[in-house]
Amino acid sequence: MELYQMTIHELHEKLLNKEVSAKEITDSVFSRIEEVEDKVKSYLTITKDVALEQAKLADEKIAAGGKVGPLAGIPTAIKDVMCTRGVRTTCGSKILDNFIPVYTSTAVQNLFDEGIVMTGKTNMDEFAMGSSTENSGFFPTRNPWDLERVPGGSSGGSAAAVAADEAVFSLGSDTGGSIRQPAALCGIVGMKPTYGLVSRYGLVAFASSLDQIGPFTKDVTDCAIVLNHLVRHDPMDSTSVKIDRPDYKEILINDLKGVRVGVPKELMAEGIDPKVKKVVEDAIKVLADNGAIVAETSLPNLEYGLSAYYIIAPAEASSNLARFDGVRYGYRAPDPDDLMDMYMRTRTEGFGDEVKRRIMLGTYALSAGYYEAYYGKAQKVRTLIVRDFNKAFEDFDVLVSPTSPTVAFKIGEKVANPLQMYLSDICTIPVNLAGLPGISVPCGTVDGLPVGLQIIGKALGEETILRVAYSFEQNFNWSEKPKLETRD
Amino acid sequence: MEYESVIGLEIHAELNTESKMFCGCGTHFGEAPNTQTCPVCLGLPGSLPVANAKAIEYVIKSGLAVGCGINLYSIFHRKNYFYPDMPKDYQISQYDQPLCINGFIDLDMNDYQTRIGITRIHLEEDTGKLIHIGGAGRIAGAKYSLVDFNRAGVPLMEIVSEPDIRTPEEAKAYAQKLRAVLITLGVSDCSMEKGSMRVDANISIRPKGSTGLGVKTELKNLNSFRSLQRALAYEIERQAKALNEGKPEEIVQETRHWDEAKGATSTLRTKEYAHDYRYFPDPDLVPMEFDIAYIDFLRSQLPELPNERKQRFIKEYGLPVHEANLLTESKAMGDFFEETAKLYKGDPKAVANWMLGDMSYYLNTEGLEIDETAVTPKHLAELLKLIDKGVISGKIAKEIFPEMFETGKLPQVIVEEKGMTQISDEAEISKIIDMVLEENTSTVEEYRAGKDKAFGFLIGQAMRLTRGRGNPQLINRLLREKLQA
């Protein structure tokens, strides 16, 4: 087994035992990047110099007998939506092609402080708007399971990088499913924590009330390890929660006895590919076979979730993305006639179609005379969905569903039909609207393409969903790996 | 036809907190451009705001000081519009749930009293400053523009009045009273010159006695209380003229720019260019929630406010209402008065008379505030003492004052330098009176014949001979004695 194939906890043990150095691990991952990146296209920027420097620091610390945490020396890919000081941060957009931040986002800094090795910044749908990474302003990323298919999105680069062993783990951001859906489509673990659990400071905002940073990992144990270091109160983020963080790794036990698992019928209904549904039903059976109490439940207002999301998220985005105006940073259209011409051309030339579509949607939804009918009503729907979840959690410890209604689709298949694309997130969006934690774990394949099981918890219920995910992983024993080929 | 004007003021006051509204940057005025900035107030991608608790406290205190109700639940909204002085292209402001609502300010207008309602006070962030290079100094036609974000994100309080103001004088009095309140609270410097207090006025006119509302215009660029009063007076006249000449179409809902030099307003932008600000609650900030105990605590911390001080001046110093009103118009005036009265120990009314007379005259002439001159309470108190002791006459004091005002020399020093001491030597005065009596025998006759006026003439002659330095009481007594002898 190559070093680049290993998990965080496996590599950490080898580092502590001095079997390998951080340099060797880093070299191994970069050799893998060199080998497969042309096929997968996970990265927008590769930061080998930074990585080697960080690996050296980690090795020095280990050699000096210093105490190092479980992330020291671990090659990590960062979604290009998180600011990294001195390293180009594009958000997958031409408008930020030349943007080099002067500060590092809190979440990334927390990992830097733990001694990670940053391999690079990963590809994504422009400003995290999309479900396939085809909306990247630069190039699409390929699914390692089938290079003709999408890796999901918007954090497609981060998901593909881990699936293709181009990083040991990675960070993504999830506004409507942008971690969980690509994790499912790439056959890895991806988690969106409770809103407010991980600082958003330095995460370039798409929809502020929905965005949340989370990890992509090769297994649930790694997910818990990374979460341990992402969760930290941040005084720079007003929405950052203050909690006594449990040790998420310590609470991982393989025990489902008495765990009450609800299956919302709305998330197993039409619109879910029957083959995907079958795989998920089998996965739920694994939970039941291991002692979980499984029952069907209902979230009646879920059917309005997608509509509400496509009001709220674009509304917030229309405001968040206003700052990309050519005045202070990023792209500026050359030789503008006047201020208005500069604004118009900078944004027309700098943004891609999907971003423009959502800015227009959001601007319209907030306009005088339409606010109540759209934004106001969408917020009410949001409240109803929160109530639905609260009610369900009176009877259940976790809720489960498919993460994505389909397996990875072909590149170009849904580009011409935005609504079809939006439906990719039908199972994940309600979780963001309610601010809840959700995790996707691989639960099998359909026609050789991975399927994800989504496990949803109560607010701050990370321990419970991690435990269920871990137990599932231990009892399901799935070990298929992508072959980085084109299937037919 | 006789018209009545309907005026409402929107007053912005920068809060003098140490740090900005949503980040830790400093707020000092006049620093090198863009040196007081950080990712947050530059609106860099990914940065987030954290509300300044002190600024919130200042606004609540301001609200309490003008009788507002405090919303125990209040939120920030985003006001969206594009402009290069605004780093995020939206301003964090408040919309339908401001911190303070329904307050008032009572005004004493000499011959009547009036109450001006305050609709709301809300908290927001200031913008940066633009400098346009080339062209007419406006953004249109400029070759390029420079932007300084030092001011971007400075906490700004907006105080919106009800349209209760009826005259330019009331508008000025309201703005001044509000300024006095805010300075007394210590929440803002309220400097119109530095732009830490900015006044916009909405004005319409209607036939006197009518209750309807005319078409209103908004006046901007009112950089002093004088501008405010003049601009309103101009606009009232302009609107009245339009109506009288049957051209109501000349009054349109628009923003008008006051040109202080020309003494006129002109169209800045019309309603078609009005923005749709697309207000929505800022998802980056959490709601502000207060309990009543906290509000009560802040209320208990309020200092003596201008109207309370006015009442105390009337009671404690025996000042007439009008004088007390003027002296409490600004905190600095009131402080100066009290300090002088304390040092002087004589009749406080004399202090008031000097302050509102000569002192105000020179302040107005020079366009200075009382705390911007070389004259201190010590100067005025000593001047008054010199008069009381008979060292100088009131007339001499009036001559000394401008020099004291200009140079900051103490009155005693000026008196000595110029030899302006009063002549109180009885022998010397006696000699002078004898001269006067000799030279004016016919007037002396008239006096003895019962013509009282003649006495004054003789006094004047004696004063002339002493070149104004003779002690008036002494001259008076000795003259009377000699005439009766």
Coordinates of C-alpha atoms in Angstrom, one line a residue, chain A residues 83 96 99 102-103 195 200-205 208-209 235-239 315-316 318-320 322-325 327-329 339 343 347 363 366-368 371 375, chain B residues 38-40 42-51 77-78 80-90 139 147 149 276-286:
Chain A
C83 CA -8.7 32.6 1.9
L96 CA -10.7 36.5 -8.8
F99 CA -6.6 37.5 -6.3
V102 CA -3.8 39.1 2.7
Y103 CA -5.2 36.8 5.4
Y195 CA -24.4 25.9 11.2
R200 CA -16.9 31.1 8.3
Y201 CA -14.3 33.8 8.7
G202 CA -12.3 33.8 5.5
L203 CA -14.7 31.6 3.7
V204 CA -15.8 33.6 0.7
A205 CA -19.6 33.9 1.2
S208 CA -24.1 33.5 4.6
S209 CA -27.0 31.9 6.5
P235 CA -14.7 35.8 17.9
M236 CA -14.3 37.0 14.3
D237 CA -17.6 35.2 13.3
S238 CA -20.7 36.5 15.0
T239 CA -22.5 33.3 14.1
A315 CA -30.9 36.6 -2.4
E316 CA -28.0 36.5 0.0
S318 CA -26.8 38.8 -4.8
S319 CA -25.6 41.0 -1.9
N320 CA -22.5 39.0 -1.0
A322 CA -21.8 42.8 -5.0
R323 CA -18.3 43.6 -3.7
F324 CA -16.7 42.0 -6.9
D325 CA -17.0 45.4 -8.6
V327 CA -12.8 48.8 -7.5
R328 CA -10.4 47.2 -5.0
Y329 CA -9.3 43.7 -6.1
L339 CA -18.0 54.1 -13.3
Y343 CA -19.2 48.0 -13.0
R347 CA -19.2 41.8 -13.8
T363 CA -31.9 40.7 -6.8
L366 CA -35.3 41.2 -2.8
S367 CA -36.8 44.0 -4.9
A368 CA -39.3 46.5 -3.5
Y371 CA -39.7 41.0 -1.0
Y375 CA -37.9 36.3 0.5
Chain B
C38 CA -8.3 45.7 7.8
P39 CA -10.0 42.9 5.8
V40 CA -13.3 43.6 7.4
L42 CA -12.1 46.9 3.3
G43 CA -14.8 44.3 2.5
L44 CA -12.2 41.7 1.4
P45 CA -13.8 38.4 0.4
G46 CA -14.5 36.1 3.3
S47 CA -14.4 38.8 6.0
L48 CA -17.2 39.1 8.5
P49 CA -18.6 41.8 10.8
V50 CA -18.7 41.7 14.6
A51 CA -20.8 44.4 16.1
H77 CA -30.1 45.0 7.7
R78 CA -28.1 45.3 4.6
N80 CA -27.6 47.3 -1.1
Y81 CA -26.3 49.8 -3.6
F82 CA -23.1 50.2 -5.6
Y83 CA -20.7 53.0 -5.0
P84 CA -16.9 52.9 -4.9
D85 CA -16.7 54.4 -1.4
M86 CA -18.6 51.4 0.0
P87 CA -16.3 48.4 0.3
K88 CA -19.0 45.7 0.3
D89 CA -21.3 47.5 -2.1
Y90 CA -23.9 47.3 0.7
I139 CA -17.2 61.5 -10.2
V147 CA -10.6 56.3 -2.2
F149 CA -11.3 53.7 3.6
D276 CA -34.2 50.2 -4.6
Y277 CA -32.0 49.3 -1.6
R278 CA -33.2 45.7 -1.4
Y279 CA -33.0 45.8 2.4
F280 CA -32.8 42.3 4.1
P281 CA -31.6 41.2 7.5
D282 CA -27.8 40.8 7.5
P283 CA -27.2 37.0 8.0
D284 CA -23.7 37.6 9.2
L285 CA -24.9 39.3 12.4
V286 CA -27.0 38.0 15.2

